[in-house]
Amino acid sequence: AQSVTQLGSHVSVSEGALVLLRCNYSSSVPPYLFWYVQYPNQGLQLLLKYTSAATLVKGINGFEAEFKKSETSFHLTKPSAHMSDAAEYFCAVSLSGSARQLTFGSGTQLTVLP
Amino acid sequence: NAGVTQTPKFRVLKTGQSMTLLCAQDMNHEYMYWYRQDPGMGLRLIHYSVGEGTTAKGEVPDGYNVSRLKKQNFLLGLESAAPSQTSVYFCASTGQGAGANVLTFGAGSRLTVL
């Protein structure tokens, strides 16, 4: 079985501040992990994915995430927030790597304050 | 460069009415998916298809039917709409090989059932 928990349904940061969005997973084996972003009135798009090649994964728009097996976490970070980063972010997990077995977290709405 | 296109974008139904959502992709992807997105619940898989002429149930299939008569199209039907089906519906697709676990989403269809 697999599940994913995103801590904090809403996160606010000031422009230029560190962005940290938390994701913890539960699975019996190391899973495939993904972060997707949803801008207002759009579909989701892939930010980055972990597929066991490297624990630190770099994605688009300056985001990165680190897979920590001991903490069962895959937190998303960005050193300096931009106004354009305001969106909803979803963490997702798949044991097999198959998209049809993907479980999404409940999402974190990121607000960037000027 | 259309990607995944969903129609209609918005629809209001009365309880008991029927409707069909259309999803079209131009990337020659084998796999297609229908999700629903509800506040605080992330995305949940309704039905999916692994190829033309095939469909399978996802996590929340009750009250929905699907068809994949052509590779590029995936239809989601509601035979008798209920208020609990008020949601935002997303279609997605995946290809094969290295990109097989990365979903490409449409912009969504917002359905309200009164």
Short mmCIF file of C-alpha atoms in Angstrom, two decimals:
data_model
loop_
_atom_site.label_atom_id
_atom_site.label_comp_id
_atom_site.label_asym_id
_atom_site.label_seq_id
_atom_site.Cartn_x
_atom_site.Cartn_y
_atom_site.Cartn_z
CA ALA A 1 0.00 0.00 0.00
CA GLN A 2 1.12 3.55 -0.58
CA SER A 3 0.02 6.92 0.67
CA VAL A 4 1.30 10.46 0.64
CA THR A 5 0.82 13.29 3.13
CA GLN A 6 1.42 16.94 2.45
CA LEU A 7 1.81 18.94 5.64
CA GLY A 8 0.16 22.34 5.38
CA SER A 9 -2.65 22.95 2.96
CA HIS A 10 -1.64 26.63 2.71
CA VAL A 11 1.86 28.11 2.87
CA SER A 12 2.69 31.81 2.58
CA VAL A 13 6.17 33.20 1.98
CA SER A 14 7.54 36.61 1.14
CA GLU A 15 9.06 37.21 -2.26
CA GLY A 16 12.74 36.28 -2.09
CA ALA A 17 12.28 33.96 0.88
CA LEU A 18 12.91 30.23 1.00
CA VAL A 19 10.09 27.99 -0.17
CA LEU A 20 9.68 24.68 1.69
CA LEU A 21 6.74 22.41 0.90
CA ARG A 22 6.59 19.16 2.84
CA CYS A 23 5.75 15.71 1.56
CA ASN A 24 5.95 12.42 3.43
CA TYR A 25 5.14 9.07 1.92
CA SER A 26 4.28 5.67 3.25
CA SER A 27 5.25 2.58 1.30
CA SER A 28 6.90 -0.76 1.87
CA VAL A 29 9.62 -0.15 -0.71
CA PRO A 30 11.27 3.00 -2.08
CA PRO A 31 8.73 4.45 -4.45
CA TYR A 32 8.75 6.73 -7.44
CA LEU A 33 8.01 10.27 -6.27
CA PHE A 34 6.76 13.30 -8.15
CA TRP A 35 5.96 16.95 -7.62
CA TYR A 36 3.38 18.55 -9.88
CA VAL A 37 2.37 22.22 -9.99
CA GLN A 38 -1.03 23.64 -10.90
CA TYR A 39 -1.29 27.29 -11.87
CA PRO A 40 -4.72 28.93 -11.67
CA ASN A 41 -7.21 27.57 -14.18
CA GLN A 42 -4.68 25.17 -15.67
CA GLY A 43 -3.94 21.48 -15.55
CA LEU A 44 -1.09 20.02 -13.54
CA GLN A 45 2.42 19.95 -14.95
CA LEU A 46 5.47 18.06 -13.79
CA LEU A 47 8.01 19.94 -11.68
CA LEU A 48 10.36 17.04 -10.98
CA LYS A 49 10.49 13.32 -10.29
CA TYR A 50 12.59 10.89 -8.27
CA THR A 51 13.28 7.51 -9.83
CA SER A 52 16.20 6.28 -7.64
CA ALA A 53 18.97 7.69 -9.82
CA ALA A 54 19.95 10.50 -7.42
CA THR A 55 18.55 11.59 -4.06
CA LEU A 56 18.67 15.31 -4.91
CA VAL A 57 16.47 16.05 -7.86
CA LYS A 58 16.44 19.33 -9.73
CA GLY A 59 13.33 20.44 -11.53
CA ILE A 60 12.04 23.35 -13.53
CA ASN A 61 11.84 26.97 -12.36
CA GLY A 62 14.61 26.55 -9.76
CA PHE A 63 12.82 23.96 -7.63
CA GLU A 64 14.50 20.91 -6.19
CA ALA A 65 13.59 18.06 -3.87
CA GLU A 66 15.59 15.63 -1.79
CA PHE A 67 14.61 12.02 -1.24
CA LYS A 68 15.32 10.98 2.36
CA LYS A 69 14.59 7.33 2.89
CA SER A 70 15.19 7.44 6.65
CA GLU A 71 12.59 10.18 7.02
CA THR A 72 10.30 8.88 4.23
CA SER A 73 10.23 12.44 2.91
CA PHE A 74 10.47 14.23 -0.40
CA HIS A 75 10.25 17.91 0.49
CA LEU A 76 10.23 20.55 -2.25
CA THR A 77 12.41 23.64 -1.91
CA LYS A 78 13.34 26.78 -3.77
CA PRO A 79 15.91 29.22 -2.39
CA SER A 80 14.12 32.41 -3.42
CA ALA A 81 10.40 32.69 -4.10
CA HIS A 82 9.05 34.66 -7.05
CA MET A 83 5.54 36.02 -7.40
CA SER A 84 5.10 33.66 -10.36
CA ASP A 85 5.55 30.64 -8.03
CA ALA A 86 2.09 31.20 -6.54
CA ALA A 87 0.23 27.99 -7.37
CA GLU A 88 -0.94 24.71 -5.89
CA TYR A 89 1.65 21.99 -5.52
CA PHE A 90 0.94 18.27 -5.41
CA CYS A 91 3.21 15.49 -4.26
CA ALA A 92 2.51 12.06 -5.74
CA VAL A 93 3.82 8.52 -5.21
CA SER A 94 3.81 5.34 -7.25
CA LEU A 95 5.30 2.06 -6.06
CA SER A 96 5.64 0.64 -9.54
CA GLY A 97 6.40 3.84 -11.41
CA SER A 98 3.21 3.40 -13.39
CA ALA A 99 1.06 6.50 -13.77
CA ARG A 100 -2.10 4.42 -13.32
CA GLN A 101 -0.96 3.56 -9.80
CA LEU A 102 -0.16 7.13 -8.84
CA THR A 103 -1.49 8.43 -5.52
CA PHE A 104 -1.69 12.20 -5.13
CA GLY A 105 -1.41 14.21 -1.95
CA SER A 106 -4.08 16.70 -1.03
CA GLY A 107 -2.07 19.65 -2.29
CA THR A 108 -0.41 22.76 -0.82
CA GLN A 109 -1.47 26.21 -1.94
CA LEU A 110 1.56 28.50 -2.07
CA THR A 111 1.00 32.25 -1.71
CA VAL A 112 3.89 34.62 -2.39
CA LEU A 113 3.63 37.98 -0.64
CA PRO A 114 5.22 41.10 -2.13
CA ASN B 1 1.32 22.10 -30.01
CA ALA B 2 -2.09 21.37 -28.45
CA GLY B 3 -1.18 18.44 -26.14
CA VAL B 4 -4.33 17.40 -24.26
CA THR B 5 -7.57 19.24 -25.01
CA GLN B 6 -10.75 18.93 -22.96
CA THR B 7 -14.24 20.04 -23.92
CA PRO B 8 -16.32 21.59 -22.57
CA LYS B 9 -14.47 23.76 -20.05
CA PHE B 10 -17.57 24.47 -18.00
CA ARG B 11 -20.94 22.78 -17.67
CA VAL B 12 -23.92 23.03 -15.37
CA LEU B 13 -26.30 20.08 -15.11
CA LYS B 14 -29.43 19.30 -13.22
CA THR B 15 -29.61 16.14 -11.14
CA GLY B 16 -30.43 13.18 -13.34
CA GLN B 17 -29.19 14.69 -16.60
CA SER B 18 -26.50 13.01 -18.66
CA MET B 19 -23.43 14.40 -20.36
CA THR B 20 -20.14 13.48 -21.96
CA LEU B 21 -16.74 15.07 -21.50
CA LEU B 22 -14.36 14.75 -24.40
CA CYS B 23 -10.59 14.46 -24.15
CA ALA B 24 -8.34 14.57 -27.21
CA GLN B 25 -4.56 14.22 -27.34
CA ASP B 26 -2.28 14.72 -30.32
CA MET B 27 0.90 13.15 -28.91
CA ASN B 28 0.15 9.57 -30.01
CA HIS B 29 0.09 8.50 -26.36
CA GLU B 30 -1.07 4.98 -25.55
CA TYR B 31 -2.42 5.62 -22.06
CA MET B 32 -5.15 8.03 -21.09
CA TYR B 33 -6.74 8.82 -17.75
CA TRP B 34 -9.67 10.66 -16.20
CA TYR B 35 -9.28 12.23 -12.76
CA ARG B 36 -11.52 14.28 -10.55
CA GLN B 37 -10.19 17.02 -8.32
CA ASP B 38 -12.01 18.00 -5.15
CA PRO B 39 -10.84 20.52 -2.54
CA GLY B 40 -8.48 19.00 0.01
CA MET B 41 -8.48 15.61 -1.71
CA GLY B 42 -5.94 15.91 -4.46
CA LEU B 43 -6.68 14.04 -7.67
CA ARG B 44 -8.44 10.70 -7.75
CA LEU B 45 -8.40 8.34 -10.72
CA ILE B 46 -11.83 7.55 -12.18
CA HIS B 47 -11.03 5.37 -15.19
CA TYR B 48 -8.09 4.83 -17.45
CA SER B 49 -7.22 3.24 -20.78
CA VAL B 50 -4.07 1.44 -21.84
CA GLY B 51 -4.92 1.54 -25.52
CA GLU B 52 -7.60 1.91 -28.16
CA GLY B 53 -10.63 -0.18 -27.32
CA THR B 54 -9.61 -0.88 -23.71
CA THR B 55 -10.73 0.74 -20.46
CA ALA B 56 -10.31 -0.06 -16.77
CA LYS B 57 -11.64 1.19 -13.45
CA GLY B 58 -9.65 3.46 -11.22
CA GLU B 59 -10.15 4.45 -7.60
CA VAL B 60 -13.59 6.11 -7.93
CA PRO B 61 -15.39 4.67 -10.98
CA ASP B 62 -18.99 4.54 -9.72
CA GLY B 63 -21.43 6.71 -11.66
CA TYR B 64 -19.10 7.13 -14.64
CA ASN B 65 -18.51 5.32 -17.91
CA VAL B 66 -15.75 5.75 -20.46
CA SER B 67 -14.95 4.81 -24.01
CA ARG B 68 -11.79 4.81 -26.11
CA LEU B 69 -12.94 4.17 -29.67
CA LYS B 70 -10.01 6.06 -31.18
CA LYS B 71 -6.48 6.22 -29.82
CA GLN B 72 -6.52 9.99 -29.59
CA ASN B 73 -9.87 10.33 -27.81
CA PHE B 74 -11.08 9.32 -24.36
CA LEU B 75 -14.69 10.08 -23.40
CA LEU B 76 -16.07 10.31 -19.89
CA GLY B 77 -19.82 9.92 -19.48
CA LEU B 78 -22.22 10.59 -16.67
CA GLU B 79 -25.51 8.76 -17.26
CA SER B 80 -27.44 10.30 -14.37
CA ALA B 81 -25.62 13.19 -12.75
CA ALA B 82 -25.67 13.64 -8.98
CA PRO B 83 -24.60 16.65 -6.87
CA SER B 84 -21.71 14.53 -5.53
CA GLN B 85 -20.26 14.61 -9.03
CA THR B 86 -19.75 18.35 -8.87
CA SER B 87 -16.00 18.60 -9.39
CA VAL B 88 -13.21 19.60 -11.72
CA TYR B 89 -12.36 16.80 -14.13
CA PHE B 90 -8.93 16.38 -15.64
CA CYS B 91 -7.88 14.21 -18.52
CA ALA B 92 -4.25 13.15 -18.81
CA SER B 93 -2.11 10.94 -20.99
CA THR B 94 1.25 9.19 -20.89
CA GLY B 95 3.46 7.80 -23.59
CA GLN B 96 5.90 4.93 -23.48
CA GLY B 97 9.56 4.57 -22.63
CA ALA B 98 11.26 7.18 -20.44
CA GLY B 99 8.16 9.37 -20.28
CA ALA B 100 5.75 6.60 -19.41
CA ASN B 101 5.28 7.74 -15.82
CA VAL B 102 4.89 11.46 -16.54
CA LEU B 103 1.34 12.69 -16.96
CA THR B 104 0.41 15.41 -19.46
CA PHE B 105 -2.80 17.08 -18.30
CA GLY B 106 -5.55 18.98 -20.00
CA ALA B 107 -6.77 22.30 -18.60
CA GLY B 108 -9.77 20.76 -16.86
CA SER B 109 -13.55 20.72 -17.14
CA ARG B 110 -15.54 22.25 -14.30
CA LEU B 111 -18.86 20.49 -13.76
CA THR B 112 -21.60 21.69 -11.44
CA VAL B 113 -24.59 19.47 -10.72
CA LEU B 114 -27.58 21.25 -9.19
#
